[in-house]
Amino acid sequence: MALRFNGYVGVFDSGVGGISVLRELARTLPRENFAFFGDSANAPYGEKTRDQVIRLSRDIVDDLLDQGCKAIVIACNTATSAAAPTLRAEYAHVPIVGVEPALKPATLAEGIERILVMATPITLRLDKYQQLAARWGAGHRIVEVPCAGLAGRIERGNLDADDLLELLEQLIGPYRGQVDGVVLGCTHYPFVARQIKEVLGDVELFDGAAGTARQLERRLAERGMLSKQASHGRVEFLSSKDTPEELALYRDFFKM
Ligand code: DGL
């Protein structure tokens, strides 16, 4: 039987957030085919335990590989922090690329001294972020804001609604005028980049999507696995909340 996603790159997140990474992957690697899986029925991941995130991630990766995917992008900071080492050990033959909060580029950028890091509670707690902060944070003033509830709210769309702006005001309003740069350490947050700037004023935003796309390109190239098709690749959307409305929401986020 033909595999549905033979030779595709499988990309997943707890929900719509990973689409901010998918857009960059499709721009950087236009000839690749992508199968995006959003686990919206189980979102948000950022307030679950590490073991729960590992179990959910493993099921998704199993499924994408069973359907023929050649590589996996974990388009989720939370799942990368919680599950990437386990997944890489279990699927050693498959290129698995993760995302990480863009703290390194933020600390290297000109004129950025005070940095606000927005991420899920679990991302900020786990080793991956702690190691990044220890390595790159020296010499900068870094404030970490665990944004409980924000990814879950972005999942529901309607991104200019008052309740979403109020939630942002509660979470980051107290830092208005006090930061130069903001690390968007959750792949959902680029979808509210404009709203974040409305709350904080003139700040520079950093996210990990472009770095992830370059990393995927390198990993595929070094194994001779880049797509050789002449035409533009396909992008397919799948969701654990498998309704026409949810898939339409995914397509809208992809076009944003
Ligand atoms: N988009 C995810 C991340 O990058 C997870 C958000 C969530 O499900 O809590 O962390």
PDB file of C-alpha atoms and ligand atoms in Angstrom:
ATOM      1  CA  MET A   1       0.000   0.000   0.000  1.00  0.00           C
ATOM      2  CA  ALA A   2       1.346   3.456  -0.901  1.00  0.00           C
ATOM      3  CA  LEU A   3       2.323   5.514   2.108  1.00  0.00           C
ATOM      4  CA  ARG A   4       0.364   8.738   2.380  1.00  0.00           C
ATOM      5  CA  PHE A   5       3.358  10.926   3.283  1.00  0.00           C
ATOM      6  CA  ASN A   6       6.208   9.086   1.630  1.00  0.00           C
ATOM      7  CA  GLY A   7       9.305  11.347   1.634  1.00  0.00           C
ATOM      8  CA  TYR A   8       7.526  14.202   3.409  1.00  0.00           C
ATOM      9  CA  VAL A   9       8.943  16.130   6.346  1.00  0.00           C
ATOM     10  CA  GLY A  10       6.637  15.598   9.333  1.00  0.00           C
ATOM     11  CA  VAL A  11       6.145  18.692  11.474  1.00  0.00           C
ATOM     12  CA  PHE A  12       4.201  18.791  14.734  1.00  0.00           C
ATOM     13  CA  ASP A  13       3.173  21.002  17.620  1.00  0.00           C
ATOM     14  CA  SER A  14       0.566  20.962  20.355  1.00  0.00           C
ATOM     15  CA  GLY A  15      -1.602  22.976  17.948  1.00  0.00           C
ATOM     16  CA  VAL A  16      -1.499  25.992  15.644  1.00  0.00           C
ATOM     17  CA  GLY A  17       1.803  27.356  16.984  1.00  0.00           C
ATOM     18  CA  GLY A  18       3.962  25.077  14.869  1.00  0.00           C
ATOM     19  CA  ILE A  19       2.476  26.697  11.785  1.00  0.00           C
ATOM     20  CA  SER A  20       4.713  29.727  12.492  1.00  0.00           C
ATOM     21  CA  VAL A  21       7.677  27.364  12.018  1.00  0.00           C
ATOM     22  CA  LEU A  22       6.071  25.539   9.091  1.00  0.00           C
ATOM     23  CA  ARG A  23       5.765  28.842   7.160  1.00  0.00           C
ATOM     24  CA  GLU A  24       9.501  29.385   7.500  1.00  0.00           C
ATOM     25  CA  LEU A  25      10.301  25.763   6.571  1.00  0.00           C
ATOM     26  CA  ALA A  26       8.202  26.017   3.409  1.00  0.00           C
ATOM     27  CA  ARG A  27       9.869  29.338   2.492  1.00  0.00           C
ATOM     28  CA  THR A  28      13.394  27.995   3.035  1.00  0.00           C
ATOM     29  CA  LEU A  29      12.776  24.584   1.452  1.00  0.00           C
ATOM     30  CA  PRO A  30      10.087  25.216  -1.181  1.00  0.00           C
ATOM     31  CA  ARG A  31      10.597  21.869  -2.922  1.00  0.00           C
ATOM     32  CA  GLU A  32       9.958  19.761   0.179  1.00  0.00           C
ATOM     33  CA  ASN A  33       6.564  18.241   0.961  1.00  0.00           C
ATOM     34  CA  PHE A  34       5.385  18.836   4.534  1.00  0.00           C
ATOM     35  CA  ALA A  35       2.793  17.026   6.669  1.00  0.00           C
ATOM     36  CA  PHE A  36       1.832  19.202   9.635  1.00  0.00           C
ATOM     37  CA  PHE A  37       0.134  17.628  12.656  1.00  0.00           C
ATOM     38  CA  GLY A  38      -1.386  19.878  15.318  1.00  0.00           C
ATOM     39  CA  ASP A  39      -2.380  18.159  18.551  1.00  0.00           C
ATOM     40  CA  SER A  40      -5.055  20.741  19.282  1.00  0.00           C
ATOM     41  CA  ALA A  41      -7.231  18.206  21.126  1.00  0.00           C
ATOM     42  CA  ASN A  42      -4.465  17.962  23.754  1.00  0.00           C
ATOM     43  CA  ALA A  43      -3.223  21.576  23.732  1.00  0.00           C
ATOM     44  CA  PRO A  44      -1.736  23.240  25.633  1.00  0.00           C
ATOM     45  CA  TYR A  45       1.353  21.123  26.291  1.00  0.00           C
ATOM     46  CA  GLY A  46       3.067  23.849  28.310  1.00  0.00           C
ATOM     47  CA  GLU A  47       1.116  23.131  31.459  1.00  0.00           C
ATOM     48  CA  LYS A  48       1.478  19.314  31.320  1.00  0.00           C
ATOM     49  CA  THR A  49       4.174  17.121  32.890  1.00  0.00           C
ATOM     50  CA  ARG A  50       7.308  16.148  31.019  1.00  0.00           C
ATOM     51  CA  ASP A  51       6.170  12.506  30.837  1.00  0.00           C
ATOM     52  CA  GLN A  52       2.805  13.458  29.377  1.00  0.00           C
ATOM     53  CA  VAL A  53       4.517  15.540  26.677  1.00  0.00           C
ATOM     54  CA  ILE A  54       6.901  12.665  25.888  1.00  0.00           C
ATOM     55  CA  ARG A  55       3.990  10.224  25.488  1.00  0.00           C
ATOM     56  CA  LEU A  56       1.976  12.557  23.258  1.00  0.00           C
ATOM     57  CA  SER A  57       5.022  13.436  21.124  1.00  0.00           C
ATOM     58  CA  ARG A  58       6.030   9.812  20.686  1.00  0.00           C
ATOM     59  CA  ASP A  59       2.553   8.843  19.438  1.00  0.00           C
ATOM     60  CA  ILE A  60       2.623  11.648  16.864  1.00  0.00           C
ATOM     61  CA  VAL A  61       6.134  10.801  15.639  1.00  0.00           C
ATOM     62  CA  ASP A  62       5.195   7.097  15.377  1.00  0.00           C
ATOM     63  CA  ASP A  63       2.240   8.003  13.246  1.00  0.00           C
ATOM     64  CA  LEU A  64       4.108  10.395  10.949  1.00  0.00           C
ATOM     65  CA  LEU A  65       6.906   7.860  10.416  1.00  0.00           C
ATOM     66  CA  ASP A  66       4.400   5.046   9.801  1.00  0.00           C
ATOM     67  CA  GLN A  67       2.940   7.171   7.030  1.00  0.00           C
ATOM     68  CA  GLY A  68       6.356   7.533   5.362  1.00  0.00           C
ATOM     69  CA  CYS A  69       7.872  10.792   6.665  1.00  0.00           C
ATOM     70  CA  LYS A  70      11.651  10.967   6.163  1.00  0.00           C
ATOM     71  CA  ALA A  71      12.410  13.529   8.881  1.00  0.00           C
ATOM     72  CA  ILE A  72      10.667  15.194  11.830  1.00  0.00           C
ATOM     73  CA  VAL A  73      10.562  18.820  12.949  1.00  0.00           C
ATOM     74  CA  ILE A  74       9.367  19.324  16.514  1.00  0.00           C
ATOM     75  CA  ALA A  75       7.844  22.762  15.931  1.00  0.00           C
ATOM     76  CA  CYS A  76       7.253  23.278  19.639  1.00  0.00           C
ATOM     77  CA  ASN A  77       9.645  24.573  22.286  1.00  0.00           C
ATOM     78  CA  THR A  78       7.842  22.646  25.004  1.00  0.00           C
ATOM     79  CA  ALA A  79       7.974  19.290  23.196  1.00  0.00           C
ATOM     80  CA  THR A  80      11.592  19.896  22.149  1.00  0.00           C
ATOM     81  CA  SER A  81      12.622  20.579  25.758  1.00  0.00           C
ATOM     82  CA  ALA A  82      10.633  17.675  27.167  1.00  0.00           C
ATOM     83  CA  ALA A  83      10.904  15.002  24.495  1.00  0.00           C
ATOM     84  CA  ALA A  84      13.663  15.616  21.910  1.00  0.00           C
ATOM     85  CA  PRO A  85      16.386  13.582  23.701  1.00  0.00           C
ATOM     86  CA  THR A  86      14.020  10.607  24.141  1.00  0.00           C
ATOM     87  CA  LEU A  87      12.752  10.775  20.554  1.00  0.00           C
ATOM     88  CA  ARG A  88      16.286  11.052  19.136  1.00  0.00           C
ATOM     89  CA  ALA A  89      17.347   7.987  21.135  1.00  0.00           C
ATOM     90  CA  GLU A  90      14.308   5.981  20.043  1.00  0.00           C
ATOM     91  CA  TYR A  91      14.440   6.965  16.361  1.00  0.00           C
ATOM     92  CA  ALA A  92      18.183   7.224  15.887  1.00  0.00           C
ATOM     93  CA  HIS A  93      17.914   6.632  12.112  1.00  0.00           C
ATOM     94  CA  VAL A  94      15.610   9.630  11.537  1.00  0.00           C
ATOM     95  CA  PRO A  95      16.714  13.294  11.403  1.00  0.00           C
ATOM     96  CA  ILE A  96      14.802  15.013  14.217  1.00  0.00           C
ATOM     97  CA  VAL A  97      15.122  18.792  14.406  1.00  0.00           C
ATOM     98  CA  GLY A  98      13.767  20.809  17.321  1.00  0.00           C
ATOM     99  CA  VAL A  99      13.237  24.482  18.140  1.00  0.00           C
ATOM    100  CA  GLU A 100      14.690  26.449  21.014  1.00  0.00           C
ATOM    101  CA  PRO A 101      14.020  29.892  22.469  1.00  0.00           C
ATOM    102  CA  ALA A 102      16.073  32.369  20.398  1.00  0.00           C
ATOM    103  CA  LEU A 103      18.073  33.594  23.378  1.00  0.00           C
ATOM    104  CA  LYS A 104      21.412  33.312  21.596  1.00  0.00           C
ATOM    105  CA  PRO A 105      20.489  35.630  18.669  1.00  0.00           C
ATOM    106  CA  ALA A 106      18.843  38.038  21.127  1.00  0.00           C
ATOM    107  CA  THR A 107      21.989  38.298  23.271  1.00  0.00           C
ATOM    108  CA  LEU A 108      24.182  38.733  20.176  1.00  0.00           C
ATOM    109  CA  ALA A 109      22.014  41.480  18.656  1.00  0.00           C
ATOM    110  CA  GLU A 110      23.287  45.038  18.710  1.00  0.00           C
ATOM    111  CA  GLY A 111      21.787  47.305  21.385  1.00  0.00           C
ATOM    112  CA  ILE A 112      19.788  44.611  23.198  1.00  0.00           C
ATOM    113  CA  GLU A 113      20.626  44.653  26.917  1.00  0.00           C
ATOM    114  CA  ARG A 114      17.344  43.907  28.640  1.00  0.00           C
ATOM    115  CA  ILE A 115      15.618  40.773  27.387  1.00  0.00           C
ATOM    116  CA  LEU A 116      12.176  39.456  28.198  1.00  0.00           C
ATOM    117  CA  VAL A 117      11.731  35.730  27.563  1.00  0.00           C
ATOM    118  CA  MET A 118       8.155  34.613  27.018  1.00  0.00           C
ATOM    119  CA  ALA A 119       7.629  30.833  27.063  1.00  0.00           C
ATOM    120  CA  THR A 120       5.457  28.140  28.589  1.00  0.00           C
ATOM    121  CA  PRO A 121       6.007  27.288  32.271  1.00  0.00           C
ATOM    122  CA  ILE A 122       7.513  23.887  31.416  1.00  0.00           C
ATOM    123  CA  THR A 123       9.943  25.252  28.797  1.00  0.00           C
ATOM    124  CA  LEU A 124      11.352  27.719  31.318  1.00  0.00           C
ATOM    125  CA  ARG A 125      11.676  25.019  33.985  1.00  0.00           C
ATOM    126  CA  LEU A 126      13.440  22.346  31.935  1.00  0.00           C
ATOM    127  CA  ASP A 127      17.206  21.927  31.377  1.00  0.00           C
ATOM    128  CA  LYS A 128      17.327  23.064  27.774  1.00  0.00           C
ATOM    129  CA  TYR A 129      16.309  26.631  28.578  1.00  0.00           C
ATOM    130  CA  GLN A 130      18.277  26.672  31.842  1.00  0.00           C
ATOM    131  CA  GLN A 131      21.413  25.700  29.911  1.00  0.00           C
ATOM    132  CA  LEU A 132      20.775  28.326  27.234  1.00  0.00           C
ATOM    133  CA  ALA A 133      20.343  30.999  29.903  1.00  0.00           C
ATOM    134  CA  ALA A 134      23.536  29.920  31.685  1.00  0.00           C
ATOM    135  CA  ARG A 135      25.485  29.967  28.407  1.00  0.00           C
ATOM    136  CA  TRP A 136      24.179  33.189  26.804  1.00  0.00           C
ATOM    137  CA  GLY A 137      22.593  35.189  29.589  1.00  0.00           C
ATOM    138  CA  ALA A 138      25.721  36.645  31.233  1.00  0.00           C
ATOM    139  CA  GLY A 139      26.061  40.388  30.720  1.00  0.00           C
ATOM    140  CA  HIS A 140      22.340  40.863  29.977  1.00  0.00           C
ATOM    141  CA  ARG A 141      19.368  41.528  32.166  1.00  0.00           C
ATOM    142  CA  ILE A 142      16.969  38.680  31.516  1.00  0.00           C
ATOM    143  CA  VAL A 143      13.423  38.438  32.779  1.00  0.00           C
ATOM    144  CA  GLU A 144      11.555  35.175  32.269  1.00  0.00           C
ATOM    145  CA  VAL A 145       7.776  35.270  32.051  1.00  0.00           C
ATOM    146  CA  PRO A 146       5.964  31.907  32.137  1.00  0.00           C
ATOM    147  CA  CYS A 147       2.927  32.682  29.993  1.00  0.00           C
ATOM    148  CA  ALA A 148       0.388  30.172  31.347  1.00  0.00           C
ATOM    149  CA  GLY A 149      -2.816  30.319  29.325  1.00  0.00           C
ATOM    150  CA  LEU A 150      -1.456  32.268  26.349  1.00  0.00           C
ATOM    151  CA  ALA A 151      -0.865  29.388  23.904  1.00  0.00           C
ATOM    152  CA  GLY A 152      -4.261  27.905  24.788  1.00  0.00           C
ATOM    153  CA  ARG A 153      -5.913  31.246  24.075  1.00  0.00           C
ATOM    154  CA  ILE A 154      -4.109  31.674  20.718  1.00  0.00           C
ATOM    155  CA  GLU A 155      -5.416  28.206  19.750  1.00  0.00           C
ATOM    156  CA  ARG A 156      -8.905  29.670  19.661  1.00  0.00           C
ATOM    157  CA  GLY A 157      -8.049  32.323  17.026  1.00  0.00           C
ATOM    158  CA  ASN A 158      -9.696  35.785  17.008  1.00  0.00           C
ATOM    159  CA  LEU A 159      -6.366  37.351  17.874  1.00  0.00           C
ATOM    160  CA  ASP A 160      -7.499  40.955  18.294  1.00  0.00           C
ATOM    161  CA  ALA A 161     -10.237  40.187  20.823  1.00  0.00           C
ATOM    162  CA  ASP A 162     -10.223  42.156  24.084  1.00  0.00           C
ATOM    163  CA  ASP A 163      -9.679  39.123  26.305  1.00  0.00           C
ATOM    164  CA  LEU A 164      -6.449  38.238  24.496  1.00  0.00           C
ATOM    165  CA  LEU A 165      -5.152  41.809  24.734  1.00  0.00           C
ATOM    166  CA  GLU A 166      -6.058  41.832  28.444  1.00  0.00           C
ATOM    167  CA  LEU A 167      -4.180  38.565  29.003  1.00  0.00           C
ATOM    168  CA  LEU A 168      -1.085  40.019  27.299  1.00  0.00           C
ATOM    169  CA  GLU A 169      -1.393  43.185  29.356  1.00  0.00           C
ATOM    170  CA  GLN A 170      -1.512  41.100  32.560  1.00  0.00           C
ATOM    171  CA  LEU A 171       1.463  38.947  31.573  1.00  0.00           C
ATOM    172  CA  ILE A 172       3.856  41.507  30.073  1.00  0.00           C
ATOM    173  CA  GLY A 173       2.313  44.957  30.683  1.00  0.00           C
ATOM    174  CA  PRO A 174       4.425  45.406  33.850  1.00  0.00           C
ATOM    175  CA  TYR A 175       7.602  45.370  31.684  1.00  0.00           C
ATOM    176  CA  ARG A 176       6.530  48.190  29.333  1.00  0.00           C
ATOM    177  CA  GLY A 177       9.497  50.521  28.781  1.00  0.00           C
ATOM    178  CA  GLN A 178      11.854  48.187  30.633  1.00  0.00           C
ATOM    179  CA  VAL A 179      13.017  45.809  27.889  1.00  0.00           C
ATOM    180  CA  ASP A 180      14.827  46.123  24.542  1.00  0.00           C
ATOM    181  CA  GLY A 181      14.224  42.649  23.143  1.00  0.00           C
ATOM    182  CA  VAL A 182      11.670  39.870  23.536  1.00  0.00           C
ATOM    183  CA  VAL A 183      12.329  36.189  22.916  1.00  0.00           C
ATOM    184  CA  LEU A 184       9.188  34.460  21.673  1.00  0.00           C
ATOM    185  CA  GLY A 185       9.986  31.112  23.286  1.00  0.00           C
ATOM    186  CA  CYS A 186       6.796  29.382  22.226  1.00  0.00           C
ATOM    187  CA  THR A 187       5.865  28.845  18.603  1.00  0.00           C
ATOM    188  CA  HIS A 188       2.345  30.137  19.198  1.00  0.00           C
ATOM    189  CA  TYR A 189       3.544  33.629  20.100  1.00  0.00           C
ATOM    190  CA  PRO A 190       4.713  34.917  16.663  1.00  0.00           C
ATOM    191  CA  PHE A 191       1.019  34.995  15.750  1.00  0.00           C
ATOM    192  CA  VAL A 192       0.532  37.774  18.327  1.00  0.00           C
ATOM    193  CA  ALA A 193       3.790  39.605  17.566  1.00  0.00           C
ATOM    194  CA  ARG A 194       1.971  42.827  16.666  1.00  0.00           C
ATOM    195  CA  GLN A 195      -0.160  42.658  19.813  1.00  0.00           C
ATOM    196  CA  ILE A 196       2.956  42.074  21.954  1.00  0.00           C
ATOM    197  CA  LYS A 197       4.529  45.201  20.454  1.00  0.00           C
ATOM    198  CA  GLU A 198       1.334  47.115  21.141  1.00  0.00           C
ATOM    199  CA  VAL A 199       1.703  46.262  24.826  1.00  0.00           C
ATOM    200  CA  LEU A 200       5.485  46.705  25.154  1.00  0.00           C
ATOM    201  CA  GLY A 201       6.193  49.506  22.683  1.00  0.00           C
ATOM    202  CA  ASP A 202       9.373  49.624  20.643  1.00  0.00           C
ATOM    203  CA  VAL A 203      11.041  46.230  21.200  1.00  0.00           C
ATOM    204  CA  GLU A 204      12.819  43.800  18.914  1.00  0.00           C
ATOM    205  CA  LEU A 205      11.319  40.309  18.697  1.00  0.00           C
ATOM    206  CA  PHE A 206      13.277  37.071  18.280  1.00  0.00           C
ATOM    207  CA  ASP A 207      11.930  33.625  17.428  1.00  0.00           C
ATOM    208  CA  GLY A 208      13.550  30.325  16.518  1.00  0.00           C
ATOM    209  CA  ALA A 209      11.817  29.556  13.203  1.00  0.00           C
ATOM    210  CA  ALA A 210      14.559  30.671  10.790  1.00  0.00           C
ATOM    211  CA  GLY A 211      17.259  28.817  12.766  1.00  0.00           C
ATOM    212  CA  THR A 212      15.138  25.668  12.717  1.00  0.00           C
ATOM    213  CA  ALA A 213      14.657  25.892   8.949  1.00  0.00           C
ATOM    214  CA  ARG A 214      18.411  26.266   8.388  1.00  0.00           C
ATOM    215  CA  GLN A 215      19.069  23.323  10.697  1.00  0.00           C
ATOM    216  CA  LEU A 216      16.587  21.123   8.804  1.00  0.00           C
ATOM    217  CA  GLU A 217      18.226  22.090   5.506  1.00  0.00           C
ATOM    218  CA  ARG A 218      21.667  21.142   6.868  1.00  0.00           C
ATOM    219  CA  ARG A 219      20.473  17.839   8.298  1.00  0.00           C
ATOM    220  CA  LEU A 220      18.744  16.794   5.056  1.00  0.00           C
ATOM    221  CA  ALA A 221      21.667  17.960   2.898  1.00  0.00           C
ATOM    222  CA  GLU A 222      24.301  16.059   4.877  1.00  0.00           C
ATOM    223  CA  ARG A 223      22.334  12.834   4.399  1.00  0.00           C
ATOM    224  CA  GLY A 224      21.545  13.468   0.725  1.00  0.00           C
ATOM    225  CA  MET A 225      17.858  13.615   1.648  1.00  0.00           C
ATOM    226  CA  LEU A 226      16.818  16.976   0.164  1.00  0.00           C
ATOM    227  CA  SER A 227      13.875  16.736  -2.197  1.00  0.00           C
ATOM    228  CA  LYS A 228      14.852  16.485  -5.843  1.00  0.00           C
ATOM    229  CA  GLN A 229      11.415  17.299  -7.239  1.00  0.00           C
ATOM    230  CA  ALA A 230      11.381  20.193  -9.699  1.00  0.00           C
ATOM    231  CA  SER A 231       8.008  21.558  -8.664  1.00  0.00           C
ATOM    232  CA  HIS A 232       6.832  23.339  -5.526  1.00  0.00           C
ATOM    233  CA  GLY A 233       6.191  21.005  -2.587  1.00  0.00           C
ATOM    234  CA  ARG A 234       2.843  20.250  -0.936  1.00  0.00           C
ATOM    235  CA  VAL A 235       1.714  21.170   2.569  1.00  0.00           C
ATOM    236  CA  GLU A 236      -0.871  18.893   4.212  1.00  0.00           C
ATOM    237  CA  PHE A 237      -2.615  19.674   7.496  1.00  0.00           C
ATOM    238  CA  LEU A 238      -3.738  17.116  10.082  1.00  0.00           C
ATOM    239  CA  SER A 239      -5.186  17.677  13.528  1.00  0.00           C
ATOM    240  CA  SER A 240      -6.203  15.587  16.511  1.00  0.00           C
ATOM    241  CA  LYS A 241      -9.229  17.931  16.601  1.00  0.00           C
ATOM    242  CA  ASP A 242     -10.200  16.681  13.192  1.00  0.00           C
ATOM    243  CA  THR A 243     -13.004  19.002  12.096  1.00  0.00           C
ATOM    244  CA  PRO A 244     -13.287  21.062   8.898  1.00  0.00           C
ATOM    245  CA  GLU A 245     -13.338  24.232  11.058  1.00  0.00           C
ATOM    246  CA  GLU A 246     -10.074  23.338  12.785  1.00  0.00           C
ATOM    247  CA  LEU A 247      -8.308  22.531   9.512  1.00  0.00           C
ATOM    248  CA  ALA A 248      -9.609  25.794   8.035  1.00  0.00           C
ATOM    249  CA  LEU A 249      -8.150  27.617  11.058  1.00  0.00           C
ATOM    250  CA  TYR A 250      -4.768  25.944  10.394  1.00  0.00           C
ATOM    251  CA  ARG A 251      -4.848  27.113   6.763  1.00  0.00           C
ATOM    252  CA  ASP A 252      -5.698  30.647   7.894  1.00  0.00           C
ATOM    253  CA  PHE A 253      -2.738  30.674  10.289  1.00  0.00           C
ATOM    254  CA  PHE A 254      -0.486  29.392   7.495  1.00  0.00           C
ATOM    255  CA  LYS A 255      -1.515  32.332   5.293  1.00  0.00           C
ATOM    256  CA  MET A 256      -1.059  34.955   8.061  1.00  0.00           C
TER     257      MET A 256
HETATM  258  N1  DGL B   1       3.794  25.923  20.777  1.00  0.00           N
HETATM  259  C1  DGL B   1       4.351  25.295  21.895  1.00  0.00           C
HETATM  260  C2  DGL B   1       5.710  25.792  22.287  1.00  0.00           C
HETATM  261  O1  DGL B   1       6.434  26.221  21.417  1.00  0.00           O
HETATM  262  C3  DGL B   1       3.485  24.769  22.987  1.00  0.00           C
HETATM  263  C4  DGL B   1       2.451  25.623  23.541  1.00  0.00           C
HETATM  264  C5  DGL B   1       1.575  24.812  24.456  1.00  0.00           C
HETATM  265  O2  DGL B   1       0.961  23.883  23.969  1.00  0.00           O
HETATM  266  O3  DGL B   1       1.552  25.115  25.652  1.00  0.00           O
HETATM  267  O4  DGL B   1       6.104  25.745  23.412  1.00  0.00           O
END
